[in-house]
Amino acid sequence: MADETTDRDATSVVAFAYEMGVLKRLRRAGWWHVGVRDPESVAEHSLRMAQLAALIASEEGGDPARAAYLGMWHDSQETRIGDIPHSARPYVEVAGNERITADQTAALPDNAAKSIRDAVLEYETEETIEARCAKDADRLECLMQAVEYREAGYQRVDGWIESSRARIKTDFGRRLADAALQVSPLAWRDR
């Protein structure tokens, strides 16, 4: 039988996991501006972003697992504040991701809380190659989603494509962005 501390730790982790489940239902709000009625969820975005972060890091000399880990937590704060589109940011004041993460993880066991807080801080400061790869993956995933929406008939997504492409810093990330603009989203079916 588990002791009282273990039960408290398990309960706090499960409660946190339920909160993270909100990301599966939370839609990426910016796409509504171009008429996408049912945009991808934050969790869907975060999955491909973490996958891309690992791939970029593997080519840039970073730790793919670490880059993916940073990607998993990069938008976790949105359970508390929602997905605020860039057009709204000048009008709202939101606590920094580090503060939101500290509040989210306050009840977690110490090691788990520290792991997530450190990952969010590393991602936000971009001081490591893994963080730079994860940031580029976030931008690349947005670019790729815009290409997919354009292919599905949505117009006016070029701003997302251009701004995402312009902010990618790593060599391999830029190469991937260029390829994403040339390759059909269905190219994988021909392989």
PDB file of N, CA and C in Angstrom, residues 2 11 21 36 44 51 53 63 79 92 97 104 107 122 127 157 162-163 165-166 168 172-173 175 181:
ATOM      1  N   ALA A   2       0.494   2.237  -0.795  1.00  0.00           N
ATOM      2  CA  ALA A   2       1.261   3.469  -0.915  1.00  0.00           C
ATOM      3  C   ALA A   2       1.131   4.301   0.352  1.00  0.00           C
ATOM      4  N   THR A  11      -1.649  11.900  -6.769  1.00  0.00           N
ATOM      5  CA  THR A  11      -2.841  12.725  -6.971  1.00  0.00           C
ATOM      6  C   THR A  11      -2.496  14.021  -7.680  1.00  0.00           C
ATOM      7  N   GLY A  21      -4.685  17.717 -20.374  1.00  0.00           N
ATOM      8  CA  GLY A  21      -5.677  17.200 -21.312  1.00  0.00           C
ATOM      9  C   GLY A  21      -6.518  18.289 -21.952  1.00  0.00           C
ATOM     10  N   VAL A  36     -10.686  29.285 -40.817  1.00  0.00           N
ATOM     11  CA  VAL A  36     -10.602  27.869 -40.489  1.00  0.00           C
ATOM     12  C   VAL A  36     -11.589  27.617 -39.352  1.00  0.00           C
ATOM     13  N   GLU A  44      -2.263  19.012 -30.750  1.00  0.00           N
ATOM     14  CA  GLU A  44      -1.871  18.540 -32.082  1.00  0.00           C
ATOM     15  C   GLU A  44      -0.673  19.334 -32.597  1.00  0.00           C
ATOM     16  N   GLN A  51       8.146  16.704 -32.436  1.00  0.00           N
ATOM     17  CA  GLN A  51       8.779  15.791 -33.390  1.00  0.00           C
ATOM     18  C   GLN A  51       9.779  16.540 -34.268  1.00  0.00           C
ATOM     19  N   ALA A  53      11.248  19.357 -33.523  1.00  0.00           N
ATOM     20  CA  ALA A  53      12.351  19.810 -32.668  1.00  0.00           C
ATOM     21  C   ALA A  53      13.415  18.726 -32.553  1.00  0.00           C
ATOM     22  N   ASP A  63      20.683  17.617 -28.604  1.00  0.00           N
ATOM     23  CA  ASP A  63      20.087  16.398 -28.051  1.00  0.00           C
ATOM     24  C   ASP A  63      18.628  16.341 -28.509  1.00  0.00           C
ATOM     25  N   THR A  79      -3.400  26.163 -21.010  1.00  0.00           N
ATOM     26  CA  THR A  79      -4.537  25.637 -20.247  1.00  0.00           C
ATOM     27  C   THR A  79      -5.105  26.721 -19.340  1.00  0.00           C
ATOM     28  N   VAL A  92      -3.567  42.838 -24.309  1.00  0.00           N
ATOM     29  CA  VAL A  92      -3.723  42.086 -23.066  1.00  0.00           C
ATOM     30  C   VAL A  92      -2.370  41.907 -22.395  1.00  0.00           C
ATOM     31  N   ASN A  97       5.338  32.881 -19.272  1.00  0.00           N
ATOM     32  CA  ASN A  97       5.181  31.429 -19.252  1.00  0.00           C
ATOM     33  C   ASN A  97       5.854  30.790 -18.044  1.00  0.00           C
ATOM     34  N   GLN A 104       1.255  26.229 -12.271  1.00  0.00           N
ATOM     35  CA  GLN A 104       0.728  24.935 -12.710  1.00  0.00           C
ATOM     36  C   GLN A 104       1.390  23.766 -11.987  1.00  0.00           C
ATOM     37  N   ALA A 107       1.993  22.054  -7.084  1.00  0.00           N
ATOM     38  CA  ALA A 107       1.611  20.904  -6.258  1.00  0.00           C
ATOM     39  C   ALA A 107       2.313  19.614  -6.665  1.00  0.00           C
ATOM     40  N   GLU A 122      14.341  27.120 -20.124  1.00  0.00           N
ATOM     41  CA  GLU A 122      15.311  26.891 -21.196  1.00  0.00           C
ATOM     42  C   GLU A 122      14.719  27.264 -22.550  1.00  0.00           C
ATOM     43  N   GLU A 127      18.862  29.799 -24.793  1.00  0.00           N
ATOM     44  CA  GLU A 127      20.305  29.832 -24.600  1.00  0.00           C
ATOM     45  C   GLU A 127      20.996  28.533 -24.996  1.00  0.00           C
ATOM     46  N   VAL A 157      -3.247  32.954 -45.797  1.00  0.00           N
ATOM     47  CA  VAL A 157      -2.348  32.328 -44.818  1.00  0.00           C
ATOM     48  C   VAL A 157      -0.886  32.701 -45.075  1.00  0.00           C
ATOM     49  N   GLU A 162       5.160  33.584 -44.213  1.00  0.00           N
ATOM     50  CA  GLU A 162       6.286  34.523 -44.313  1.00  0.00           C
ATOM     51  C   GLU A 162       6.882  34.861 -42.950  1.00  0.00           C
ATOM     52  N   SER A 163       6.032  35.149 -41.963  1.00  0.00           N
ATOM     53  CA  SER A 163       6.578  35.526 -40.656  1.00  0.00           C
ATOM     54  C   SER A 163       7.241  34.337 -39.968  1.00  0.00           C
ATOM     55  N   ARG A 165       8.715  31.758 -41.500  1.00  0.00           N
ATOM     56  CA  ARG A 165       9.965  31.503 -42.239  1.00  0.00           C
ATOM     57  C   ARG A 165      11.038  32.514 -41.846  1.00  0.00           C
ATOM     58  N   ALA A 166      10.674  33.759 -41.703  1.00  0.00           N
ATOM     59  CA  ALA A 166      11.643  34.817 -41.393  1.00  0.00           C
ATOM     60  C   ALA A 166      12.266  34.648 -40.006  1.00  0.00           C
ATOM     61  N   ILE A 168      12.973  31.703 -38.426  1.00  0.00           N
ATOM     62  CA  ILE A 168      13.726  30.457 -38.244  1.00  0.00           C
ATOM     63  C   ILE A 168      15.218  30.772 -38.321  1.00  0.00           C
ATOM     64  N   PHE A 172      19.379  23.929 -40.533  1.00  0.00           N
ATOM     65  CA  PHE A 172      18.495  22.834 -40.931  1.00  0.00           C
ATOM     66  C   PHE A 172      17.029  23.266 -40.871  1.00  0.00           C
ATOM     67  N   GLY A 173      16.672  24.093 -39.911  1.00  0.00           N
ATOM     68  CA  GLY A 173      15.309  24.617 -39.840  1.00  0.00           C
ATOM     69  C   GLY A 173      14.953  25.412 -41.082  1.00  0.00           C
ATOM     70  N   ARG A 175      16.346  25.080 -44.037  1.00  0.00           N
ATOM     71  CA  ARG A 175      16.249  24.123 -45.139  1.00  0.00           C
ATOM     72  C   ARG A 175      14.903  23.408 -45.133  1.00  0.00           C
ATOM     73  N   LEU A 181       7.850  24.526 -48.406  1.00  0.00           N
ATOM     74  CA  LEU A 181       7.186  25.388 -49.384  1.00  0.00           C
ATOM     75  C   LEU A 181       7.206  24.789 -50.790  1.00  0.00           C
TER      76      LEU A 181
END
